Each structure stands twice: as C-alpha cells, then as structure tokens.
Coordinates of C-alpha atoms in Angstrom, one line a residue:
X1 CA 84.2 82.9 67.9
X2 CA 87.3 84.8 67.1
X3 CA 88.3 85.0 63.5
X4 CA 91.7 84.2 62.3
X5 CA 93.9 87.2 61.7
X6 CA 96.6 87.3 59.0
X7 CA 99.2 87.0 61.7
X8 CA 97.3 84.1 63.4
X9 CA 97.2 86.0 66.8
X10 CA 93.6 85.1 67.7
X11 CA 94.1 81.3 67.5
X12 CA 97.4 81.6 69.4
X13 CA 95.7 83.6 72.1
X14 CA 92.9 80.9 72.3
X15 CA 95.5 78.2 72.6
X16 CA 97.2 80.0 75.4
X17 CA 93.9 80.5 77.2
X18 CA 93.1 76.8 76.8
X19 CA 96.5 75.8 78.1
X20 CA 96.2 78.1 81.1
X21 CA 92.7 76.7 81.8
X22 CA 94.1 73.1 81.6
X23 CA 97.0 74.1 83.9
X24 CA 94.7 75.5 86.5
X25 CA 92.4 72.5 86.3
X26 CA 95.4 70.2 86.9
X27 CA 96.6 72.2 89.9
X28 CA 93.2 72.2 91.5
X29 CA 92.9 68.4 91.0
X30 CA 96.4 67.8 92.2
X31 CA 95.8 69.8 95.3
X32 CA 92.7 67.8 96.1
X33 CA 94.5 64.5 95.5
X34 CA 97.6 65.5 97.5
X35 CA 95.4 66.4 100.5
X36 CA 93.8 62.9 100.6
X37 CA 96.6 60.7 99.1
X38 CA 99.8 62.6 99.7
X39 CA 102.3 64.1 97.2
X40 CA 103.3 60.6 96.1
X41 CA 99.9 59.9 94.6
X42 CA 100.0 58.4 91.1
X43 CA 99.9 60.9 88.3
X44 CA 97.1 58.9 86.6
X45 CA 95.0 59.6 89.7
X46 CA 95.5 63.3 89.3
X47 CA 94.9 63.1 85.5
X48 CA 91.6 61.3 86.1
X49 CA 90.5 63.9 88.7
X50 CA 91.3 66.7 86.3
X51 CA 89.8 65.0 83.3
X52 CA 92.9 65.3 81.2
X53 CA 95.5 62.9 79.8
X54 CA 98.7 62.2 81.6
X55 CA 100.6 63.8 78.7
X56 CA 99.0 67.1 79.5
X57 CA 100.3 67.0 83.1
X58 CA 103.8 66.1 82.0
X59 CA 103.8 68.9 79.3
X60 CA 103.1 71.5 82.0
X61 CA 105.0 69.8 84.8
X62 CA 107.9 67.6 83.6
X63 CA 108.8 66.4 87.2
X64 CA 106.9 65.7 90.3
X65 CA 108.8 68.4 92.1
X66 CA 107.6 70.9 89.4
X67 CA 104.0 69.8 90.0
X68 CA 104.2 69.9 93.8
X69 CA 105.9 73.4 93.7
X70 CA 103.2 74.7 91.4
X71 CA 100.4 73.3 93.6
X72 CA 102.1 74.9 96.6
X73 CA 102.0 78.3 95.0
X74 CA 98.5 77.7 93.6
X75 CA 97.2 76.9 97.1
X76 CA 99.0 79.9 98.6
X77 CA 97.2 82.2 96.1
X78 CA 93.9 80.5 96.8
X79 CA 94.4 81.3 100.5
X80 CA 95.3 84.9 99.7
X81 CA 92.1 85.3 97.6
X82 CA 89.9 83.6 100.2
X83 CA 90.7 85.9 103.1
X84 CA 88.8 89.0 101.9
X85 CA 86.0 86.9 100.4
X86 CA 85.4 85.1 103.7
X87 CA 85.4 88.4 105.6
X88 CA 82.7 89.6 103.3
X89 CA 80.5 86.5 103.3
X90 CA 80.9 84.9 106.7
X91 CA 78.5 85.5 109.6
X92 CA 81.3 87.0 111.7
X93 CA 85.0 87.8 111.5
X94 CA 85.7 84.8 113.8
X95 CA 83.8 82.5 111.4
X96 CA 85.8 83.9 108.5
X97 CA 89.0 83.3 110.5
X98 CA 88.0 79.7 111.2
X99 CA 87.1 79.0 107.6
X100 CA 90.3 80.5 106.4
X101 CA 92.3 78.4 108.8
X102 CA 90.5 75.3 107.5
X103 CA 91.8 76.1 104.0
X104 CA 95.3 76.8 105.5
X105 CA 95.3 73.3 107.1
X106 CA 94.4 71.7 103.7
X107 CA 97.3 73.6 102.2
X108 CA 99.6 72.4 105.0
X109 CA 98.8 68.8 104.1
X110 CA 100.6 69.4 100.8
X111 CA 103.3 71.5 102.4
X112 CA 104.5 68.7 104.6
X113 CA 105.3 66.6 101.6
X114 CA 107.1 69.4 99.8
X115 CA 110.6 68.8 101.4
X116 CA 110.6 65.1 100.3
X117 CA 109.3 66.0 96.8
X118 CA 112.1 68.6 96.3
X119 CA 114.7 66.3 97.9
X120 CA 118.0 68.1 97.8
X121 CA 116.7 71.3 96.3
X122 CA 116.9 73.3 99.5
X123 CA 117.1 76.7 97.8
X124 CA 113.8 76.2 96.1
X125 CA 112.3 75.1 99.4
X126 CA 113.6 78.1 101.2
X127 CA 112.3 80.4 98.5
X128 CA 108.9 78.9 98.7
X129 CA 108.8 79.3 102.5
X130 CA 109.6 82.9 102.2
X131 CA 106.9 83.3 99.5
X132 CA 104.4 81.7 101.9
X133 CA 105.1 84.0 104.7
X134 CA 105.1 87.1 102.5
X135 CA 101.8 86.3 100.9
X136 CA 99.8 84.8 103.8
X137 CA 101.0 86.8 106.8
X138 CA 99.1 90.0 105.7
X139 CA 95.9 88.0 105.1
X140 CA 96.2 86.4 108.5
X141 CA 96.7 89.8 110.0
X142 CA 93.6 91.2 108.2
X143 CA 91.5 88.4 109.6
X144 CA 92.8 88.7 113.1
X145 CA 92.4 92.5 113.1
X146 CA 88.8 92.2 112.0
X147 CA 88.1 89.6 114.7
X148 CA 89.7 91.8 117.4
X149 CA 87.7 94.8 116.2
X150 CA 84.5 92.9 116.3
X151 CA 85.3 91.7 119.9
X152 CA 85.4 88.1 118.8
X153 CA 89.0 87.4 119.9
X154 CA 91.4 89.0 122.4
X155 CA 94.0 91.4 121.0
X156 CA 97.8 90.7 120.9
X157 CA 97.8 87.6 118.7
X158 CA 100.6 87.8 116.1
X159 CA 99.7 86.5 112.6
X160 CA 103.0 84.7 112.2
X161 CA 102.7 83.0 115.6
X162 CA 99.2 81.8 114.7
X163 CA 100.4 80.4 111.4
X164 CA 103.4 78.8 113.0
X165 CA 101.3 77.3 115.8
X166 CA 98.8 75.8 113.4
X167 CA 101.7 74.4 111.3
X168 CA 103.2 72.8 114.3
X169 CA 99.9 71.2 115.3
X170 CA 99.6 69.7 111.8
X171 CA 103.0 67.9 112.0
X172 CA 102.8 64.1 112.5
X173 CA 99.1 63.7 112.0
X174 CA 99.6 61.5 108.9
X175 CA 101.6 59.0 110.9
X176 CA 99.3 58.6 113.9
X177 CA 95.6 57.7 113.3
X178 CA 94.8 58.7 116.8
X179 CA 96.0 62.3 116.3
X180 CA 93.5 64.7 114.8
X181 CA 95.1 68.1 114.2
X182 CA 91.8 69.9 113.4
X183 CA 90.4 69.1 116.8
X184 CA 93.4 70.7 118.5
X185 CA 93.3 73.7 116.2
X186 CA 89.6 74.2 117.1
X187 CA 90.7 74.2 120.8
X188 CA 93.4 76.7 119.9
X189 CA 90.8 78.9 118.2
X190 CA 88.4 78.7 121.2
X191 CA 91.4 79.8 123.4
X192 CA 91.6 83.0 121.3
X193 CA 88.0 84.0 122.0
X194 CA 87.4 87.1 123.9
X195 CA 85.5 86.3 127.1
X196 CA 82.0 87.8 127.0
X197 CA 81.0 89.8 130.1
X198 CA 78.5 88.1 132.2
X199 CA 75.3 89.9 133.2
X200 CA 75.0 90.9 136.8
X201 CA 72.2 89.3 138.7
X202 CA 70.4 91.0 141.6

C-alpha cells in the first residue's frame, strides 16, 4: 500500500487510478446496456450494471450525449485492440475477421443512436465519424490482408467498403423484428470466401 508523501502525491495518484477504473467500468456497462436497450436506456440501469451509484456516472458524464460519445470512443478502441488479438488466437484469419465483425456490429448498435443523442451537435458527430474511419480502417485492412494471404477470401475487398456495407446492413434492424442483420452479414462473409479448387476425378 503506498505511503503518503509530504506532498500527498501517492494518495492523489491512487484516487486518479480509482476514478479511471470507475470510468472504464461505467463505459463497459453502458456499452452492454446500449446494445440491448438502446442509448435511451435509464441511467439507473447502467449504474446497476456497473455496480456504481448514479452520482458516479453523472460526475464523469454530465449529459447523456457525453456518455454516448465516450462509449462510442471506448468501443472503437476495443475494436482496435481486438483485431491483432483475434488474429493471434483465432483458428484462421477468416475466423478472426468474422469475430471482429461481430464486435463491430455490436458497436454499430450504439452508433445508430448517436445522432439522436447528440441532437444538433453535428460537428461532434462528424468528428467522431472521422475518428471511427481513421482508427478502424487500418484494423479492417490488417484482417482482410491476413485472410487473403491465407487463401481464405478473394483479394480486392476494400476495408472501407466492407465497413460501409456492414453498416448499411445494420440500419433498420431495430424497427423490424423480421430483419436480422447478422444473418445477412454472414451471407456477405460467405460471399467473400475464396472458392476452393475441386479435386479432379478419373
């Protein structure tokens, strides 16, 4: 346990660490709640999921727009970190790509409520969209390149096109119970597969 220095720096550092840990816990809980209940989910539901008081959430995120924006960035960074980890642990680059896209779809469930949450703050929305593309396009490219090199998928798929296509497939799913975006995304992924050569028979 750190001892208190004459300047009080050790306790201050501990408080900052605790505050950061609480903030990350809230963001993770909020992301999970937003995916299942939308960005208009009650703050008390997020607080209960995170195991913190509502005052803790409001201290870090005074408005819902602040919270949604922070969750948006938090999920982008989670997707960035997941790409290399999945490539290292999945059975194949294609499996890594599929699992990463599944995380991306979870993220999009939050993204589609972002515009409403920010209301008239179009500048903030545009900045976040640019941030998304700059951070996720290189990860998407890395996964695609690995899958092409392994012979899992055909070459020529552009990372931005893949991300944009998945995003478009996810639009409207929340308003139509008969529409399942993940099913169509799986069909899209199967369409990327590189046809395997068939053995010649004599």
